[in-house]
Short mmCIF file of C-alpha atoms and ligand atoms in Angstrom, two decimals:
data_model
loop_
_atom_site.label_atom_id
_atom_site.label_comp_id
_atom_site.label_asym_id
_atom_site.label_seq_id
_atom_site.Cartn_x
_atom_site.Cartn_y
_atom_site.Cartn_z
CA MET A 1 32.03 1.40 -1.01
CA ALA A 2 28.60 1.42 -2.61
CA ALA A 3 26.96 2.68 0.57
CA ILE A 4 29.21 5.75 0.59
CA PHE A 5 27.80 6.82 -2.75
CA SER A 6 24.21 5.90 -1.98
CA GLY A 7 23.25 9.35 -0.72
CA PHE A 8 24.20 11.03 -3.98
CA GLY A 9 21.74 9.21 -6.26
CA GLY A 10 18.94 11.65 -5.62
CA ILE A 11 21.14 14.72 -5.84
CA LEU A 12 22.72 13.74 -9.13
CA GLY A 13 19.37 12.68 -10.51
CA PHE A 14 20.13 9.11 -11.49
CA GLY A 15 18.83 5.95 -9.94
CA ASP A 16 21.40 4.40 -7.71
CA SER A 17 20.95 0.67 -7.86
CA MET A 18 24.49 -0.10 -6.73
CA SER A 19 23.52 -0.70 -3.16
CA LEU A 20 19.82 -1.54 -3.15
CA LYS A 21 18.83 -5.13 -2.50
CA VAL A 22 15.30 -6.55 -2.52
CA TYR A 23 13.77 -9.85 -1.51
CA ASN A 24 12.39 -11.51 -4.63
CA THR A 25 9.57 -14.01 -4.03
CA LEU A 26 10.48 -15.64 -7.36
CA SER A 27 14.02 -16.59 -6.32
CA ARG A 28 13.19 -16.72 -2.60
CA SER A 29 16.31 -14.70 -1.94
CA VAL A 30 17.62 -11.18 -1.52
CA GLU A 31 18.99 -9.90 -4.82
CA GLY A 32 20.85 -6.79 -5.97
CA PHE A 33 18.36 -4.46 -7.62
CA VAL A 34 19.26 -3.73 -11.24
CA PRO A 35 16.41 -2.17 -13.21
CA LEU A 36 15.87 -3.05 -16.87
CA LYS A 37 16.55 0.54 -17.88
CA LYS A 38 19.19 2.52 -16.00
CA GLY A 39 17.67 5.07 -13.66
CA GLU A 40 14.08 4.04 -14.31
CA VAL A 41 11.71 1.69 -12.52
CA GLY A 42 8.44 0.23 -13.76
CA MET A 43 6.32 -0.95 -10.85
CA TYR A 44 2.86 -2.52 -10.81
CA VAL A 45 0.81 -3.29 -7.68
CA CYS A 46 -2.52 -5.10 -7.81
CA GLY A 47 -5.27 -2.65 -7.01
CA PRO A 48 -8.51 -2.85 -5.07
CA THR A 49 -11.74 -4.52 -6.06
CA VAL A 50 -14.09 -1.58 -5.61
CA TYR A 51 -17.29 -3.25 -4.41
CA GLY A 52 -17.12 -1.26 -1.17
CA PRO A 53 -14.93 1.34 0.53
CA GLY A 54 -11.27 0.39 0.93
CA HIS A 55 -10.33 -1.47 4.13
CA ILE A 56 -7.33 -1.18 6.43
CA GLY A 57 -5.65 -4.15 4.70
CA HIS A 58 -5.63 -2.08 1.50
CA ALA A 59 -4.36 0.90 3.51
CA ARG A 60 -1.46 -1.23 4.76
CA THR A 61 -0.45 -2.59 1.38
CA TYR A 62 -0.69 0.73 -0.49
CA THR A 63 1.11 2.61 2.29
CA ALA A 64 3.91 0.01 2.27
CA PHE A 65 4.32 0.26 -1.51
CA ASP A 66 4.02 4.05 -1.39
CA ILE A 67 7.02 4.13 0.93
CA ILE A 68 8.92 1.79 -1.42
CA ARG A 69 8.02 3.95 -4.40
CA ARG A 70 9.05 7.13 -2.57
CA TYR A 71 12.34 5.57 -1.43
CA LEU A 72 13.14 4.61 -5.02
CA GLU A 73 12.44 8.23 -5.99
CA TYR A 74 14.58 9.43 -3.06
CA LYS A 75 17.40 7.40 -4.60
CA GLY A 76 16.92 9.22 -7.88
CA PHE A 77 14.98 6.63 -9.88
CA LYS A 78 12.24 7.81 -12.19
CA VAL A 79 9.37 5.57 -11.14
CA LYS A 80 6.35 4.73 -13.24
CA TYR A 81 3.88 3.31 -10.75
CA VAL A 82 0.73 1.52 -11.91
CA VAL A 83 -2.12 0.42 -9.63
CA ASN A 84 -5.13 -1.08 -11.39
CA ILE A 85 -8.75 -0.81 -10.33
CA THR A 86 -10.86 -3.97 -10.51
CA ASP A 87 -14.27 -2.64 -11.46
CA VAL A 88 -15.69 -5.86 -12.96
CA HIS A 89 -15.84 -8.80 -10.56
CA ASP A 90 -18.27 -11.29 -8.98
CA ASP A 91 -18.22 -9.23 -5.75
CA LEU A 92 -19.25 -6.07 -7.60
CA ILE A 93 -22.05 -7.86 -9.42
CA ARG A 94 -23.36 -9.29 -6.15
CA ARG A 95 -23.15 -6.00 -4.24
CA ALA A 96 -24.75 -4.00 -7.09
CA ASP A 97 -27.60 -6.51 -7.11
CA GLU A 98 -28.09 -6.21 -3.35
CA ASP A 99 -28.02 -2.40 -3.53
CA GLY A 100 -30.30 -2.23 -6.57
CA THR A 101 -27.67 -0.39 -8.60
CA THR A 102 -25.26 -1.09 -11.45
CA ILE A 103 -21.64 -2.16 -11.11
CA PHE A 104 -20.75 1.07 -12.91
CA SER A 105 -22.27 3.49 -10.41
CA LEU A 106 -21.14 1.31 -7.49
CA ALA A 107 -17.57 1.38 -8.82
CA GLU A 108 -17.69 5.12 -9.52
CA LYS A 109 -18.78 5.86 -5.95
CA ASN A 110 -16.11 3.66 -4.38
CA ILE A 111 -13.32 4.81 -6.69
CA SER A 112 -13.82 8.47 -5.77
CA LEU A 113 -13.93 7.50 -2.10
CA PHE A 114 -10.75 5.44 -2.53
CA MET A 115 -8.92 8.37 -4.17
CA LYS A 116 -9.86 10.65 -1.28
CA ASP A 117 -8.67 7.97 1.16
CA LEU A 118 -5.32 7.64 -0.65
CA ASP A 119 -4.82 11.39 -0.33
CA ALA A 120 -5.77 11.40 3.35
CA LEU A 121 -3.32 8.57 4.06
CA GLY A 122 -0.52 10.53 2.37
CA ILE A 123 -0.23 7.98 -0.43
CA LYS A 124 1.08 9.66 -3.55
CA ARG A 125 -1.20 9.13 -6.51
CA PRO A 126 0.15 6.35 -8.76
CA SER A 127 1.23 7.41 -12.27
CA VAL A 128 -1.66 5.46 -13.80
CA MET A 129 -4.72 3.78 -12.28
CA PRO A 130 -6.22 1.82 -15.17
CA ARG A 131 -9.66 0.25 -14.87
CA VAL A 132 -10.80 -3.10 -16.26
CA THR A 133 -13.85 -1.56 -17.96
CA GLY A 134 -11.56 0.75 -19.93
CA HIS A 135 -9.30 -2.09 -21.14
CA MET A 136 -11.55 -4.76 -22.69
CA LYS A 137 -9.76 -4.44 -26.04
CA GLU A 138 -6.34 -5.08 -24.48
CA ILE A 139 -7.70 -7.94 -22.36
CA LEU A 140 -9.27 -9.64 -25.37
CA GLU A 141 -6.04 -9.26 -27.35
CA VAL A 142 -4.11 -11.19 -24.68
CA ILE A 143 -6.72 -13.97 -24.61
CA GLU A 144 -6.69 -14.17 -28.41
CA ALA A 145 -2.88 -14.39 -28.42
CA LEU A 146 -3.05 -17.22 -25.86
CA GLU A 147 -5.62 -19.10 -27.91
CA LYS A 148 -3.62 -18.65 -31.09
CA LYS A 149 -0.50 -20.03 -29.43
CA GLY A 150 -2.42 -23.02 -28.09
CA PHE A 151 -2.47 -22.07 -24.42
CA ALA A 152 -6.21 -21.42 -24.21
CA TYR A 153 -9.32 -23.38 -25.10
CA GLU A 154 -13.00 -22.59 -25.26
CA THR A 155 -15.71 -24.39 -23.28
CA GLU A 156 -19.43 -23.93 -23.04
CA ASP A 157 -19.11 -21.31 -20.32
CA GLY A 158 -15.87 -19.55 -21.16
CA VAL A 159 -12.26 -19.60 -22.28
CA TYR A 160 -9.67 -21.28 -20.07
CA PHE A 161 -5.89 -21.29 -19.69
CA SER A 162 -4.41 -24.75 -20.03
CA VAL A 163 -1.99 -25.01 -17.11
CA SER A 164 -0.42 -28.26 -18.38
CA LYS A 165 0.91 -26.37 -21.44
CA PHE A 166 3.13 -24.23 -19.22
CA PRO A 167 5.65 -26.50 -17.48
CA GLU A 168 6.99 -23.62 -15.40
CA TYR A 169 3.64 -23.17 -13.70
CA GLY A 170 4.23 -23.01 -9.95
CA LYS A 171 7.63 -21.31 -10.13
CA LEU A 172 6.51 -18.34 -8.01
CA SER A 173 4.50 -20.09 -5.32
CA GLY A 174 6.13 -23.51 -5.39
CA ILE A 175 2.63 -24.99 -5.77
CA LYS A 176 2.54 -27.46 -8.61
CA PRO A 177 -0.79 -28.15 -10.33
CA LYS A 178 -0.75 -31.87 -9.52
CA LYS A 179 -1.23 -31.15 -5.84
CA ARG A 180 -4.53 -29.42 -6.47
CA MET A 181 -6.13 -31.41 -9.24
CA THR A 182 -9.57 -31.49 -7.73
CA GLY A 183 -11.83 -29.51 -5.53
CA THR A 184 -9.67 -26.42 -5.08
CA ARG A 185 -11.43 -24.05 -7.42
CA VAL A 186 -14.98 -22.93 -7.69
CA GLU A 187 -14.80 -23.25 -11.45
CA THR A 188 -14.06 -26.98 -11.23
CA ASP A 189 -17.69 -27.99 -11.62
CA LYS A 190 -18.17 -25.87 -14.70
CA TYR A 191 -15.52 -27.52 -16.84
CA GLU A 192 -16.52 -29.57 -19.81
CA LYS A 193 -13.02 -30.87 -20.20
CA GLY A 194 -9.47 -30.00 -19.23
CA ASP A 195 -7.57 -29.94 -16.01
CA ALA A 196 -9.01 -28.84 -12.69
CA ALA A 197 -6.07 -26.44 -12.34
CA ASP A 198 -7.06 -24.55 -15.50
CA PHE A 199 -8.44 -21.10 -14.84
CA ALA A 200 -10.90 -18.82 -16.62
CA LEU A 201 -9.65 -16.11 -18.96
CA TRP A 202 -13.13 -15.18 -20.17
CA LYS A 203 -16.51 -15.98 -18.60
CA LYS A 204 -19.46 -16.16 -20.93
CA ALA A 205 -22.35 -13.94 -19.86
CA ARG A 206 -25.11 -15.26 -17.65
CA GLU A 207 -28.58 -13.77 -17.63
CA GLY A 208 -28.65 -10.26 -16.19
CA GLU A 209 -24.87 -9.89 -15.82
CA PRO A 210 -22.93 -6.99 -17.35
CA SER A 211 -21.10 -8.19 -20.45
CA TRP A 212 -18.85 -7.13 -23.31
CA PRO A 213 -18.74 -8.58 -26.84
CA SER A 214 -15.97 -10.97 -27.86
CA ARG A 215 -15.30 -13.58 -30.53
CA TRP A 216 -16.43 -16.21 -28.01
CA GLY A 217 -19.68 -14.38 -27.38
CA ASP A 218 -20.66 -11.79 -24.79
CA GLY A 219 -18.98 -12.12 -21.43
CA ARG A 220 -16.47 -10.63 -19.00
CA PRO A 221 -12.84 -11.24 -18.11
CA GLY A 222 -11.73 -13.87 -15.61
CA TRP A 223 -10.08 -12.88 -12.37
CA HIS A 224 -6.41 -12.68 -13.46
CA ILE A 225 -6.21 -11.55 -17.06
CA GLU A 226 -6.72 -7.83 -16.35
CA CYS A 227 -3.33 -7.56 -14.64
CA SER A 228 -1.47 -9.23 -17.52
CA ALA A 229 -3.17 -6.89 -20.00
CA MET A 230 -2.83 -3.64 -18.05
CA SER A 231 0.70 -4.15 -16.72
CA THR A 232 1.89 -4.82 -20.26
CA LYS A 233 0.04 -1.86 -21.73
CA TYR A 234 1.62 0.62 -19.30
CA LEU A 235 4.99 -0.97 -18.49
CA GLY A 236 5.83 -3.20 -21.44
CA ASN A 237 6.11 -6.99 -21.86
CA LYS A 238 8.82 -7.07 -19.22
CA PHE A 239 9.14 -4.77 -16.23
CA ASP A 240 10.95 -4.35 -12.92
CA ILE A 241 8.71 -4.72 -9.87
CA HIS A 242 5.35 -6.38 -9.33
CA GLY A 243 3.76 -6.18 -5.92
CA GLY A 244 0.69 -7.02 -3.92
CA ALA A 245 0.10 -8.58 -0.55
CA VAL A 246 1.18 -12.14 0.10
CA ASP A 247 -2.40 -13.46 -0.37
CA LEU A 248 -1.95 -12.91 -4.12
CA VAL A 249 1.13 -15.10 -4.66
CA PHE A 250 -1.15 -18.00 -5.43
CA PRO A 251 -3.11 -18.25 -7.59
CA HIS A 252 -3.32 -14.66 -8.85
CA HIS A 253 0.34 -13.91 -9.49
CA GLU A 254 1.15 -17.46 -10.53
CA ASN A 255 -1.59 -17.17 -13.14
CA GLU A 256 -0.41 -13.73 -14.24
CA ILE A 257 3.04 -15.19 -14.94
CA ALA A 258 1.51 -18.04 -16.94
CA GLN A 259 -0.65 -15.67 -19.01
CA SER A 260 1.98 -13.00 -19.67
CA GLU A 261 4.93 -15.27 -20.33
CA CYS A 262 2.91 -17.47 -22.69
CA ALA A 263 1.25 -14.57 -24.52
CA PHE A 264 4.28 -12.29 -24.92
CA GLY A 265 7.18 -14.74 -24.71
CA GLU A 266 9.34 -12.56 -22.40
CA LYS A 267 10.77 -14.49 -19.44
CA PRO A 268 10.67 -13.56 -16.69
CA PHE A 269 7.99 -10.99 -17.39
CA VAL A 270 8.63 -9.46 -13.96
CA LYS A 271 12.17 -9.15 -12.60
CA TYR A 272 11.35 -8.70 -8.90
CA TRP A 273 8.21 -9.94 -7.16
CA LEU A 274 7.63 -8.10 -3.87
CA HIS A 275 4.92 -9.18 -1.45
CA ALA A 276 3.66 -7.26 1.54
CA GLY A 277 2.59 -9.07 4.70
CA PHE A 278 -1.10 -9.50 5.38
CA LEU A 279 -2.95 -7.38 7.92
CA ASN A 280 -5.09 -9.01 10.60
CA VAL A 281 -7.16 -7.31 13.28
CA ALA A 282 -6.31 -8.25 16.87
CA GLY A 283 -4.90 -11.55 15.66
CA GLU A 284 -7.79 -12.54 13.41
CA LYS A 285 -8.43 -12.32 9.71
CA MET A 286 -10.69 -9.38 8.98
CA SER A 287 -14.17 -10.45 8.00
CA LYS A 288 -17.67 -9.07 8.06
CA SER A 289 -18.97 -12.11 9.94
CA LEU A 290 -16.46 -11.65 12.78
CA GLY A 291 -17.45 -7.99 13.04
CA ASN A 292 -13.80 -6.90 12.88
CA PHE A 293 -13.87 -5.47 9.36
CA ILE A 294 -12.51 -1.90 9.42
CA THR A 295 -12.92 0.36 6.40
CA ILE A 296 -10.55 3.23 5.66
CA PRO A 297 -13.27 5.85 6.30
CA GLN A 298 -13.82 4.24 9.74
CA LEU A 299 -10.10 4.34 10.42
CA LEU A 300 -9.89 8.00 9.39
CA GLY A 301 -12.89 8.91 11.54
CA LYS A 302 -11.09 7.61 14.59
CA PHE A 303 -7.40 8.33 14.13
CA ASP A 304 -5.00 10.83 12.66
CA PRO A 305 -4.11 9.25 9.27
CA LYS A 306 -0.49 10.26 9.84
CA ALA A 307 -0.42 8.15 13.02
CA PHE A 308 -1.57 5.13 10.99
CA ARG A 309 1.12 5.87 8.41
CA PHE A 310 3.73 6.19 11.16
CA PHE A 311 2.62 2.81 12.53
CA ILE A 312 2.93 1.12 9.11
CA ALA A 313 6.25 2.86 8.43
CA GLY A 314 7.64 1.30 11.60
CA LEU A 315 7.15 -2.22 10.26
CA HIS A 316 8.96 -4.21 7.64
CA TYR A 317 6.77 -4.32 4.52
CA ARG A 318 7.01 -8.12 4.52
CA SER A 319 5.96 -8.56 8.12
CA ARG A 320 2.47 -9.58 9.04
CA VAL A 321 0.56 -6.72 10.67
CA ASP A 322 -1.60 -7.05 13.71
CA PHE A 323 -3.91 -4.05 13.93
CA ARG A 324 -5.04 -2.90 17.37
CA ASP A 325 -6.32 0.54 18.32
CA GLU A 326 -3.69 0.93 21.02
CA TYR A 327 -0.89 0.55 18.46
CA ILE A 328 -2.18 3.59 16.60
CA VAL A 329 -2.56 5.53 19.85
CA ASN A 330 1.09 4.70 20.62
CA ALA A 331 2.13 5.58 17.09
CA ALA A 332 0.48 9.00 17.51
CA LYS A 333 2.63 9.54 20.59
CA GLY A 334 5.78 8.46 18.74
CA LEU A 335 5.02 10.81 15.88
CA ALA A 336 4.25 13.67 18.27
CA LYS A 337 7.78 13.29 19.70
CA TRP A 338 9.27 13.73 16.24
CA ASN A 339 7.09 16.75 15.56
CA ALA A 340 8.06 18.25 18.92
CA MET A 341 11.72 17.81 17.96
CA ILE A 342 11.07 19.52 14.61
CA GLN A 343 9.25 22.33 16.41
CA GLY A 344 12.25 22.67 18.73
CA LEU A 345 14.53 22.98 15.69
CA LEU A 346 12.23 25.54 14.08
CA ASP A 347 12.41 27.68 17.24
CA ALA A 348 16.13 27.07 17.82
CA ASP A 349 18.54 29.97 17.92
CA GLY A 350 21.06 28.66 20.40
CA LYS A 351 24.72 28.10 20.89
CA ASP A 352 27.07 26.71 18.31
CA ASN A 353 27.82 23.03 18.76
CA GLY A 354 30.71 22.74 16.37
CA ASP A 355 30.25 19.77 14.07
CA GLU A 356 27.92 17.88 16.36
CA VAL A 357 24.73 18.46 14.34
CA LYS A 358 26.41 17.93 10.97
CA THR A 359 27.95 14.67 12.21
CA ALA A 360 24.60 13.51 13.58
CA ILE A 361 22.90 14.26 10.26
CA SER A 362 25.43 12.47 8.09
CA GLY A 363 25.49 9.48 10.43
CA ALA A 364 21.70 9.25 10.43
CA ARG A 365 21.45 9.64 6.67
CA HIS A 366 24.04 6.97 6.10
CA GLY A 367 22.36 4.61 8.59
CA PHE A 368 18.91 5.25 7.13
CA GLU A 369 20.03 4.52 3.56
CA LYS A 370 22.06 1.47 4.56
CA CYS A 371 19.01 -0.09 6.23
CA MET A 372 16.54 0.91 3.53
CA ASP A 373 18.90 -0.51 0.91
CA GLU A 374 18.59 -3.88 2.67
CA ASP A 375 15.12 -4.73 1.33
CA PHE A 376 13.60 -1.56 2.80
CA ASN A 377 14.35 -2.56 6.37
CA LEU A 378 12.32 0.09 8.17
CA PRO A 379 12.62 -1.25 11.73
CA ASN A 380 16.42 -1.02 11.46
CA ALA A 381 16.18 2.37 9.75
CA TRP A 382 14.12 3.68 12.69
CA ALA A 383 16.68 2.40 15.17
CA GLU A 384 19.19 4.68 13.38
CA LEU A 385 16.79 7.59 13.25
CA ASN A 386 15.80 7.25 16.90
CA GLY A 387 19.46 7.68 17.79
CA PHE A 388 19.42 10.90 15.79
CA GLN A 389 16.30 12.09 17.63
CA SER A 390 17.93 11.51 21.03
CA LYS A 391 21.05 13.36 19.94
CA ILE A 392 19.11 16.39 18.66
CA ASN A 393 16.89 16.44 21.75
CA SER A 394 19.91 16.48 24.02
CA ILE A 395 21.40 19.35 22.01
CA LEU A 396 18.06 21.20 22.26
CA ALA A 397 17.90 20.56 26.00
CA ALA A 398 21.38 22.04 26.38
CA GLY A 399 20.30 25.28 24.70
CA GLY A 400 21.45 24.52 21.15
CA PRO A 401 21.73 24.27 18.26
CA SER A 402 22.53 27.40 16.27
CA LYS A 403 19.95 28.62 13.77
CA ALA A 404 22.13 27.52 10.85
CA ASP A 405 22.60 23.99 12.23
CA ALA A 406 18.90 23.76 13.03
CA GLN A 407 18.15 24.66 9.41
CA GLU A 408 20.37 21.82 8.23
CA ALA A 409 18.66 19.37 10.55
CA ILE A 410 15.25 20.54 9.29
CA ALA A 411 16.40 20.12 5.69
CA PHE A 412 17.37 16.53 6.55
CA MET A 413 13.97 15.90 8.16
CA LYS A 414 12.37 17.19 4.96
CA GLU A 415 14.48 14.78 2.91
CA LEU A 416 13.21 11.95 5.12
CA ASN A 417 9.70 13.29 4.79
CA SER A 418 9.85 12.85 1.02
CA VAL A 419 9.78 9.14 1.87
CA PHE A 420 7.58 9.19 4.97
CA GLY A 421 5.15 12.05 4.41
CA PHE A 422 4.02 12.37 8.03
CA PHE A 423 6.24 14.94 9.71
CA GLU A 424 4.83 18.39 10.42
CA PHE A 425 6.89 21.48 9.80
CA GLY A 426 5.26 24.13 11.89
CA LYS A 427 1.58 23.23 11.74
CA LYS A 428 -0.45 23.61 14.90
CA ALA A 429 -1.55 20.36 16.51
CA GLU A 430 -5.13 21.67 16.67
CA GLU A 431 -5.50 21.55 12.91
CA LYS A 432 -4.69 17.87 12.88
CA ALA A 433 -7.21 16.48 15.32
CA PRO A 434 -9.35 13.78 13.73
CA LYS A 435 -13.08 14.33 13.61
CA GLU A 436 -13.75 11.90 16.46
CA ILE A 437 -11.52 13.99 18.76
CA ARG A 438 -13.05 17.31 17.70
CA ASP A 439 -16.52 15.83 18.34
CA LEU A 440 -15.51 14.65 21.82
CA ILE A 441 -14.13 18.09 22.67
CA ALA A 442 -17.39 19.69 21.52
CA GLU A 443 -19.36 17.19 23.61
CA ARG A 444 -17.28 18.02 26.68
CA GLU A 445 -17.87 21.73 26.13
CA LYS A 446 -21.60 21.03 26.02
CA SER A 447 -21.46 19.00 29.25
CA ARG A 448 -19.59 21.81 30.98
CA LYS A 449 -22.12 24.38 29.85
CA GLU A 450 -24.86 22.12 31.20
CA LYS A 451 -22.85 21.80 34.43
CA ASP A 452 -22.56 18.04 34.02
CA PHE A 453 -18.99 18.06 35.33
CA ALA A 454 -18.83 14.31 35.88
CA GLU A 455 -19.48 13.72 32.18
CA ALA A 456 -17.02 16.49 31.23
CA ASP A 457 -14.35 14.77 33.35
CA ARG A 458 -15.15 11.40 31.84
CA ILE A 459 -14.65 12.83 28.35
CA ARG A 460 -11.39 14.46 29.42
CA GLN A 461 -10.20 11.01 30.60
CA GLU A 462 -11.29 9.41 27.35
CA LEU A 463 -9.38 12.02 25.36
CA ARG A 464 -6.34 11.47 27.53
CA GLN A 465 -6.46 7.76 26.74
CA LYS A 466 -6.60 8.64 23.07
CA GLY A 467 -3.47 10.77 23.45
CA PHE A 468 -5.00 14.28 23.72
CA GLU A 469 -4.53 16.45 26.81
CA LEU A 470 -7.03 19.30 27.24
CA LEU A 471 -5.93 22.70 28.47
CA ASP A 472 -8.57 25.17 29.66
CA THR A 473 -7.05 28.55 28.79
CA PRO A 474 -8.47 32.08 28.94
CA GLN A 475 -8.73 31.88 25.14
CA GLY A 476 -10.87 28.75 25.36
CA VAL A 477 -10.11 25.04 25.31
CA LYS A 478 -6.84 24.07 23.71
CA PHE A 479 -5.24 20.66 23.56
CA LYS A 480 -1.92 19.07 22.93
CA LYS A 481 -1.02 15.62 21.80
CA THR A 482 0.72 13.60 24.48
P1 AMP B 501 -8.48 -6.86 -3.24
O1 AMP B 501 -9.32 -5.62 -3.10
O2 AMP B 501 -8.87 -7.94 -2.27
O3 AMP B 501 -8.45 -7.31 -4.68
O4 AMP B 501 -7.00 -6.49 -2.83
C1 AMP B 501 -6.28 -5.39 -3.34
C2 AMP B 501 -4.89 -5.36 -2.77
O5 AMP B 501 -4.93 -5.27 -1.34
C3 AMP B 501 -4.05 -6.58 -3.09
O6 AMP B 501 -2.71 -6.17 -3.32
C4 AMP B 501 -4.17 -7.43 -1.86
O7 AMP B 501 -3.07 -8.28 -1.72
C5 AMP B 501 -4.21 -6.36 -0.77
N1 AMP B 501 -4.95 -6.82 0.43
C6 AMP B 501 -6.21 -7.30 0.50
N2 AMP B 501 -6.53 -7.64 1.78
C7 AMP B 501 -5.43 -7.35 2.54
C8 AMP B 501 -5.11 -7.46 3.95
N3 AMP B 501 -5.98 -7.91 4.86
N4 AMP B 501 -3.86 -7.09 4.34
C9 AMP B 501 -2.97 -6.60 3.46
N5 AMP B 501 -3.22 -6.46 2.13
C10 AMP B 501 -4.42 -6.83 1.67
ZN1 ZN B 502 -3.33 -8.33 -10.12
#
């Protein structure tokens, strides 16, 4: 019954939580989604540490959560979406030192790059993107509350959270502190006293490091406290969804729970914990030393960002991602088929097919929502949508549909695009070629002018492999995506 009503949430303007189910890392099960406040969702996703440009792992996680956010909005929820920016961190201090700059100008440069990258990837700007440097007061208030309640203690080098005071520690990850008493944290050596599982809330300043004043002396926040402080400031002591990739379950999110629940007393401080699968490159963890580290600007220089988004949208947000160039090349082809279908509908002025188009639309909408309501099951949703594509293509091939039916099908594709953000409604393929492709075309033109036809042919082949077919027309070189 619920599924029948699910399509009306957006139209009526209220959040339909009757049918949506999400996998909650906290309960390790799929649960019905009931937000704290009817029709509204508060959602926080851990943001990037901005010591360099964003990488394709970030692109994966923020695209996955962007689709979740947009689907919640599609269902009529009013979503407040917070993504923090970590602009104080060991990595920033180290990189600023190496580059002979300050963490502030390093962060500024990478934040503006990151914003541009989000836009290019079709990721809607979050409602708020708070930065650590702008929230020292709030961070210190949480640490003070923890100390006052007896959960924190001061040492020579900082202020620490006492894990043994919070018996529920480990409830998210299933990792209990006893199992990692020694040797698992860098901070272990620095302790004067306390448990090896205890973690830093405040790090007292070392020579030459950026620092902020506090009642424990100058210093900077520990790794986890910023998220407790900023999520609470923007979403309240208790909110609906907290996300990040699976690498953050332990210790970051476990520590966030300990800090927030002990400081504010609301349990659970987050109702649903959602974790995206990690992205690896050709089967290996991305790392500078392996030479397989791909930044977002590198990705965008090589591929159409919409093809990357189409690739990510084809996967379940919880599945591990293996990134390979050929997957994006294939995704570009898959997306081109959808855009060709849309183009066919835009040009359609054919014969009436009775209820065929209307039936196909309502079946596809129902199937799409049913699958997305099952913990945002995109692979299943695409199976439904691919059936719709075949149906419409066969109608187009048979000389249909009528203009009016085509308009309805386009309206449906636009509804879907409010979630996906990668379909094109009438734009020319030429405008969308990534820089790398435009450069190759220019290079081929040069070779032809210089009568180096072997090189020109080689470039044509290379473009073909990348999914672009060149057409030498009287008006000059054109191309189409294959
Ligand atoms: P970081 O910049 O490492 O603090 O990470 C920011 C966000 O990106 C967090 O939500 C991480 O879980 C996520 N993230 C980092 N690396 C990857 C990766 N390789 N694959 C997917 N998500 C990642
Ligand atoms: Zn966080």
